[in-house]
Coordinates of C-alpha atoms and ligand atoms in Angstrom, one line a residue:
X1 CA 82.9 118.3 96.3
X2 CA 85.8 117.7 98.7
X3 CA 85.0 114.4 100.4
X4 CA 82.5 111.6 99.8
X5 CA 82.1 108.6 102.2
X6 CA 80.3 105.5 101.1
X7 CA 79.6 102.2 102.9
X8 CA 79.0 98.9 101.1
X9 CA 78.0 95.5 102.5
X10 CA 79.3 92.0 102.8
X11 CA 77.1 89.2 101.4
X12 CA 76.2 85.6 101.9
X13 CA 74.5 83.3 99.4
X14 CA 71.6 81.5 101.0
X15 CA 71.8 79.3 97.9
X16 CA 74.5 79.1 95.3
X17 CA 73.6 76.6 92.5
X18 CA 76.3 76.2 89.9
X19 CA 76.2 74.9 86.3
X20 CA 78.9 73.7 83.9
X21 CA 81.2 76.4 82.5
X22 CA 80.1 78.7 79.6
X23 CA 82.3 79.3 76.6
X24 CA 83.6 82.5 78.4
X25 CA 84.8 80.3 81.3
X26 CA 82.3 81.7 83.8
X27 CA 79.8 79.4 85.4
X28 CA 76.1 80.0 85.1
X29 CA 74.6 80.5 88.6
X30 CA 71.2 80.5 90.2
X31 CA 71.8 82.2 93.5
X32 CA 70.1 84.1 96.3
X33 CA 72.2 86.9 97.8
X34 CA 71.7 88.5 101.2
X35 CA 73.5 91.8 102.2
X36 CA 74.7 91.8 105.7
X37 CA 75.3 94.6 108.2
X38 CA 79.1 94.3 107.9
X39 CA 80.3 97.2 105.9
X40 CA 83.5 98.4 104.3
X41 CA 83.9 102.2 104.1
X42 CA 85.4 104.0 101.1
X43 CA 86.3 107.7 101.3
X44 CA 87.3 109.6 98.2
X45 CA 89.0 113.0 98.1
X46 CA 90.3 115.0 95.1
X47 CA 93.8 114.2 94.0
X48 CA 95.8 114.6 90.7
X49 CA 95.8 110.9 90.0
X50 CA 94.1 107.7 91.2
X51 CA 95.6 106.1 94.3
X52 CA 94.3 103.6 97.0
X53 CA 95.2 103.1 100.7
X54 CA 93.7 100.5 103.0
X55 CA 93.2 100.5 106.8
X56 CA 91.7 97.8 109.0
X57 CA 91.6 94.3 107.7
X58 CA 93.7 93.6 104.6
X59 CA 96.4 96.2 105.2
X60 CA 98.8 93.9 103.2
X61 CA 96.5 93.8 100.1
X62 CA 98.0 95.3 96.9
X63 CA 97.1 99.0 96.3
X64 CA 98.3 99.0 92.7
X65 CA 96.3 98.4 89.5
X66 CA 95.2 94.9 90.6
X67 CA 93.2 96.4 93.5
X68 CA 89.5 96.1 92.6
X69 CA 88.8 99.6 93.9
X70 CA 91.6 101.0 91.7
X71 CA 90.1 99.1 88.8
X72 CA 86.7 100.5 89.6
X73 CA 88.2 104.0 89.4
X74 CA 89.9 103.3 86.1
X75 CA 86.7 101.7 84.6
X76 CA 84.7 104.8 85.6
X77 CA 87.3 107.1 84.0
X78 CA 87.3 105.1 80.8
X79 CA 83.5 105.0 80.7
X80 CA 83.1 108.8 81.1
X81 CA 85.9 109.4 78.5
X82 CA 84.2 107.1 76.0
X83 CA 80.8 108.9 76.6
X84 CA 82.7 112.3 76.6
X85 CA 80.6 113.3 79.6
X86 CA 83.8 114.6 81.4
X87 CA 86.7 115.6 79.3
X88 CA 89.0 116.8 82.1
X89 CA 91.6 114.6 83.7
X90 CA 90.2 113.4 87.0
X91 CA 91.9 111.7 89.9
X92 CA 91.1 110.8 93.5
X93 CA 92.6 109.2 96.6
X94 CA 90.5 106.2 97.6
X95 CA 90.8 105.3 101.3
X96 CA 89.3 101.9 102.2
X97 CA 88.5 101.0 105.8
X98 CA 88.0 97.2 105.6
X99 CA 85.8 95.2 108.0
X100 CA 84.7 92.5 105.6
X101 CA 87.0 89.4 105.9
X102 CA 89.5 89.3 103.0
X103 CA 89.1 86.4 100.5
X104 CA 86.4 84.9 102.8
X105 CA 83.6 84.3 100.2
X106 CA 81.8 87.4 101.4
X107 CA 82.5 89.7 98.4
X108 CA 84.6 92.3 100.3
X109 CA 86.5 93.2 97.1
X110 CA 83.3 93.6 95.3
X111 CA 81.9 95.8 98.1
X112 CA 85.0 98.1 97.8
X113 CA 84.5 98.3 94.0
X114 CA 80.8 99.1 94.3
X115 CA 81.5 101.8 97.0
X116 CA 84.2 103.3 94.8
X117 CA 81.9 103.6 91.8
X118 CA 79.2 105.3 93.9
X119 CA 81.7 107.6 95.7
X120 CA 83.5 108.7 92.5
X121 CA 80.3 109.3 90.6
X122 CA 79.4 111.8 93.4
X123 CA 82.9 113.3 93.8
X124 CA 83.3 113.8 90.1
X125 CA 79.7 114.9 89.7
X126 CA 79.2 112.4 86.8
X127 CA 75.5 112.0 87.4
X128 CA 75.4 108.3 86.4
X129 CA 72.4 106.3 87.5
X130 CA 72.6 103.1 89.6
X131 CA 71.8 101.0 86.6
X132 CA 74.8 102.4 84.7
X133 CA 77.0 101.9 87.7
X134 CA 75.8 98.3 87.9
X135 CA 76.7 97.7 84.3
X136 CA 80.2 99.1 84.8
X137 CA 80.5 97.1 88.0
X138 CA 79.5 93.8 86.3
X139 CA 82.6 93.9 84.2
X140 CA 84.7 94.3 87.4
X141 CA 83.3 91.3 89.2
X142 CA 80.2 89.1 89.3
X143 CA 79.2 90.3 92.8
X144 CA 79.7 94.1 92.3
X145 CA 76.1 94.8 91.0
X146 CA 74.6 93.1 94.1
X147 CA 76.8 95.1 96.4
X148 CA 75.3 98.2 94.8
X149 CA 71.7 97.2 95.4
X150 CA 72.0 95.1 98.6
X151 CA 68.9 93.7 100.3
X152 CA 67.9 90.2 99.3
X153 CA 68.1 89.3 95.6
X154 CA 67.8 86.5 93.1
X155 CA 70.8 86.3 90.8
X156 CA 71.3 84.5 87.5
X157 CA 73.8 84.8 84.7
X158 CA 77.1 84.9 86.5
X159 CA 75.4 86.5 89.4
X160 CA 75.1 89.9 87.9
X161 CA 71.5 89.7 86.6
X162 CA 69.4 90.6 89.7
X163 CA 65.8 90.7 90.8
X164 CA 64.9 91.9 94.3
X165 CA 63.2 89.5 96.7
X166 CA 61.0 90.7 99.6
X167 CA 61.7 88.6 102.7
X168 CA 59.1 88.3 105.4
X169 CA 61.7 88.2 108.3
X170 CA 65.1 89.5 109.3
X171 CA 67.8 86.8 109.5
X172 CA 70.9 86.4 111.6
X173 CA 74.1 84.7 110.7
X174 CA 77.0 83.6 112.9
X175 CA 80.1 83.8 110.8
X176 CA 83.2 81.7 111.4
X177 CA 85.9 83.5 109.5
X178 CA 89.5 82.4 109.1
X179 CA 92.8 84.1 108.3
X180 CA 93.8 82.0 105.3
X181 CA 91.4 82.7 102.4
X182 CA 90.4 80.5 99.5
X183 CA 90.9 81.4 95.8
X184 CA 87.5 81.6 94.0
X185 CA 88.9 80.4 90.6
X186 CA 90.5 77.4 92.4
X187 CA 87.2 76.4 94.0
X188 CA 85.4 76.7 90.6
X189 CA 88.1 74.6 89.0
X190 CA 87.6 72.0 91.7
X191 CA 83.8 72.1 91.0
X192 CA 84.6 71.4 87.3
X193 CA 86.8 68.4 88.2
X194 CA 84.1 67.0 90.4
X195 CA 81.3 67.6 87.9
X196 CA 82.7 67.2 84.3
X197 CA 79.2 66.8 82.9
X198 CA 77.4 69.6 84.8
X199 CA 74.5 71.2 82.8
X200 CA 72.3 74.1 83.9
X201 CA 72.4 75.1 87.6
X202 CA 69.6 73.7 89.9
X203 CA 66.9 76.3 90.6
X204 CA 66.2 78.2 93.8
X205 CA 62.5 78.6 93.5
X206 CA 61.6 76.7 96.7
X207 CA 64.0 78.8 98.7
X208 CA 62.7 82.0 97.2
X209 CA 59.1 81.0 98.1
X210 CA 60.2 80.2 101.6
X211 CA 61.9 83.5 102.0
X212 CA 58.8 85.4 101.0
X213 CA 56.1 83.1 102.6
X214 CA 57.7 80.6 104.9
X215 CA 59.3 80.5 108.4
X216 CA 62.9 80.9 109.3
X217 CA 63.0 77.1 109.7
X218 CA 61.7 76.6 106.2
X219 CA 64.5 78.8 104.9
X220 CA 67.1 77.1 106.9
X221 CA 66.2 73.7 105.5
X222 CA 66.8 75.0 101.9
X223 CA 70.2 76.5 102.3
X224 CA 72.5 75.0 99.6
X225 CA 75.9 75.7 98.0
X226 CA 77.3 73.7 95.2
X227 CA 80.8 75.2 95.9
X228 CA 80.8 73.7 99.4
X229 CA 81.9 70.2 98.4
X230 CA 84.7 71.5 96.1
X231 CA 85.9 73.9 98.8
X232 CA 85.9 71.1 101.4
X233 CA 88.0 68.9 99.0
X234 CA 90.6 71.7 98.9
X235 CA 90.4 72.3 102.7
X236 CA 89.0 69.2 104.5
X237 CA 88.9 71.0 107.9
X238 CA 86.1 73.1 106.6
X239 CA 83.9 70.1 105.9
X240 CA 84.8 68.6 109.3
X241 CA 83.7 71.8 111.1
X242 CA 80.5 72.1 109.0
X243 CA 79.7 68.5 110.0
X244 CA 80.2 69.2 113.7
X245 CA 78.0 72.3 113.6
X246 CA 75.3 70.4 111.7
X247 CA 75.4 67.5 114.2
X248 CA 74.7 70.1 116.9
X249 CA 71.4 70.8 115.1
X250 CA 72.2 74.0 113.3
X251 CA 71.7 75.2 109.7
X252 CA 75.1 75.9 108.1
X253 CA 76.2 76.8 104.6
X254 CA 79.6 77.8 103.2
X255 CA 79.6 81.5 102.3
X256 CA 80.2 81.9 98.5
X257 CA 83.4 80.1 97.6
X258 CA 84.5 80.0 101.3
X259 CA 86.2 79.6 103.6
X260 CA 83.8 81.5 105.8
X261 CA 81.2 79.2 107.4
X262 CA 77.8 80.8 107.9
X263 CA 75.4 79.5 110.5
X264 CA 71.8 80.6 109.9
X265 CA 69.5 81.5 112.8
X266 CA 66.7 83.6 114.0
X267 CA 67.9 87.0 115.3
X268 CA 66.8 86.4 118.9
X269 CA 69.0 83.3 119.1
X270 CA 72.1 84.7 117.4
X271 CA 74.2 86.0 120.3
X272 CA 73.7 82.8 122.4
X273 CA 74.7 80.6 119.4
X274 CA 77.8 82.8 118.8
X275 CA 78.8 82.3 122.4
X276 CA 78.4 78.5 122.1
X277 CA 80.5 78.4 118.9
X278 CA 83.2 80.7 120.3
X279 CA 83.7 78.1 123.0
X280 CA 84.2 75.3 120.5
X281 CA 86.0 76.9 117.5
X282 CA 89.2 79.0 117.5
X283 CA 88.1 81.5 114.9
X284 CA 87.0 85.1 114.7
X285 CA 83.2 84.7 115.1
X286 CA 80.9 87.6 114.1
X287 CA 77.2 88.0 114.3
X288 CA 75.6 89.7 111.3
X289 CA 72.1 90.6 110.4
X290 CA 70.4 90.8 107.0
X291 CA 69.0 91.9 104.7
X292 CA 70.9 95.2 104.9
X293 CA 71.3 98.1 102.6
X294 CA 73.4 98.1 99.5
X295 CA 76.2 100.7 98.9
X296 CA 75.1 104.1 100.2
X297 CA 76.5 107.6 100.6
X298 CA 77.1 108.5 104.2
X299 CA 78.7 111.9 103.7
X300 CA 79.2 114.2 100.7
X301 CA 80.7 117.6 101.3
Ligands
C5P1 O1 83.5 87.7 88.7 P1 84.6 87.5 89.7 O2 85.8 88.3 89.4 O3 84.2 87.6 91.1 O4 85.0 86.0 89.5 C1 86.3 85.5 90.0 C2 86.6 84.2 89.3 O5 85.6 83.2 89.8 C3 86.4 84.2 87.8 O6 87.6 84.6 87.2 C4 86.1 82.8 87.5 O7 87.2 82.0 87.6 C5 85.2 82.4 88.7 N1 83.8 82.6 88.5 C6 83.1 81.7 87.7 N2 81.8 81.8 87.5 C7 81.1 82.8 88.0 C8 81.7 83.7 88.9 C9 83.1 83.6 89.1 O8 83.7 80.8 87.1 N3 79.8 82.9 87.8

């Protein structure tokens, strides 16, 4: 195998309900993920050692051992060594083409890690199944398993325990992305400060029912994100903008831990809504559709 190319999707959370922190510091979640048709590409080629390069968005991101794709490569090596499925020294160059906004609450780093696991499994002919890759991915980041499966899914635990959902419609999102990202741990810390007595997360049963049986309006009415208020405390301009978009009659939710603002709409209205929002807000505004595929191989030769 000389080259494997994999694409992996961005996500939004239609609901992200958060509970008080567990003993390991992670927060129990009840969430609904949707994969969007914005993809990062990861191309892997044989090399004596592991290395990463990045083109597109995020060219200034680190490419050392802190890079999540690099960590994915190392985790896969360790896993195969421990299982003695592949004794030889393996390396690869991992080339990431980024389109998912960086530190935007859309799981771009997790997509790169998921794509790297799938691509290296193929390049190194390890023969690991998707379930095994999901287990390795869960140790790298809470959103990595979802990036491997894509579609629409209910997530519990820290977001890594997934069950597929079967929506009865396609959805469109108009995404307002900004250059300055938000730190996920900082937003969770702010949540803790605002909710010192938080118990179990609220549940998402009504939203899940609406996604499988209701209308797009029913779904829009049930969008919810418990990280929205903490993120808005850290960056008040986000709350002001969400308020303006809501006042104009649209359904809005912060994406993940932000700062991306996601406006939910029916696919046939998305382009017109994006044009309206572009006139009012000085941001990069993208239209994305979901649910889309999870990480998938596009070329292997
Ligand atoms: O799992 P991931 O690496 O994406 O998480 C980044 C950080 O976000 C964690 O280190 C933790 O501070 C916070 N987090 C959390 N509870 C979760 C997911 C993430 O507290 N369920």
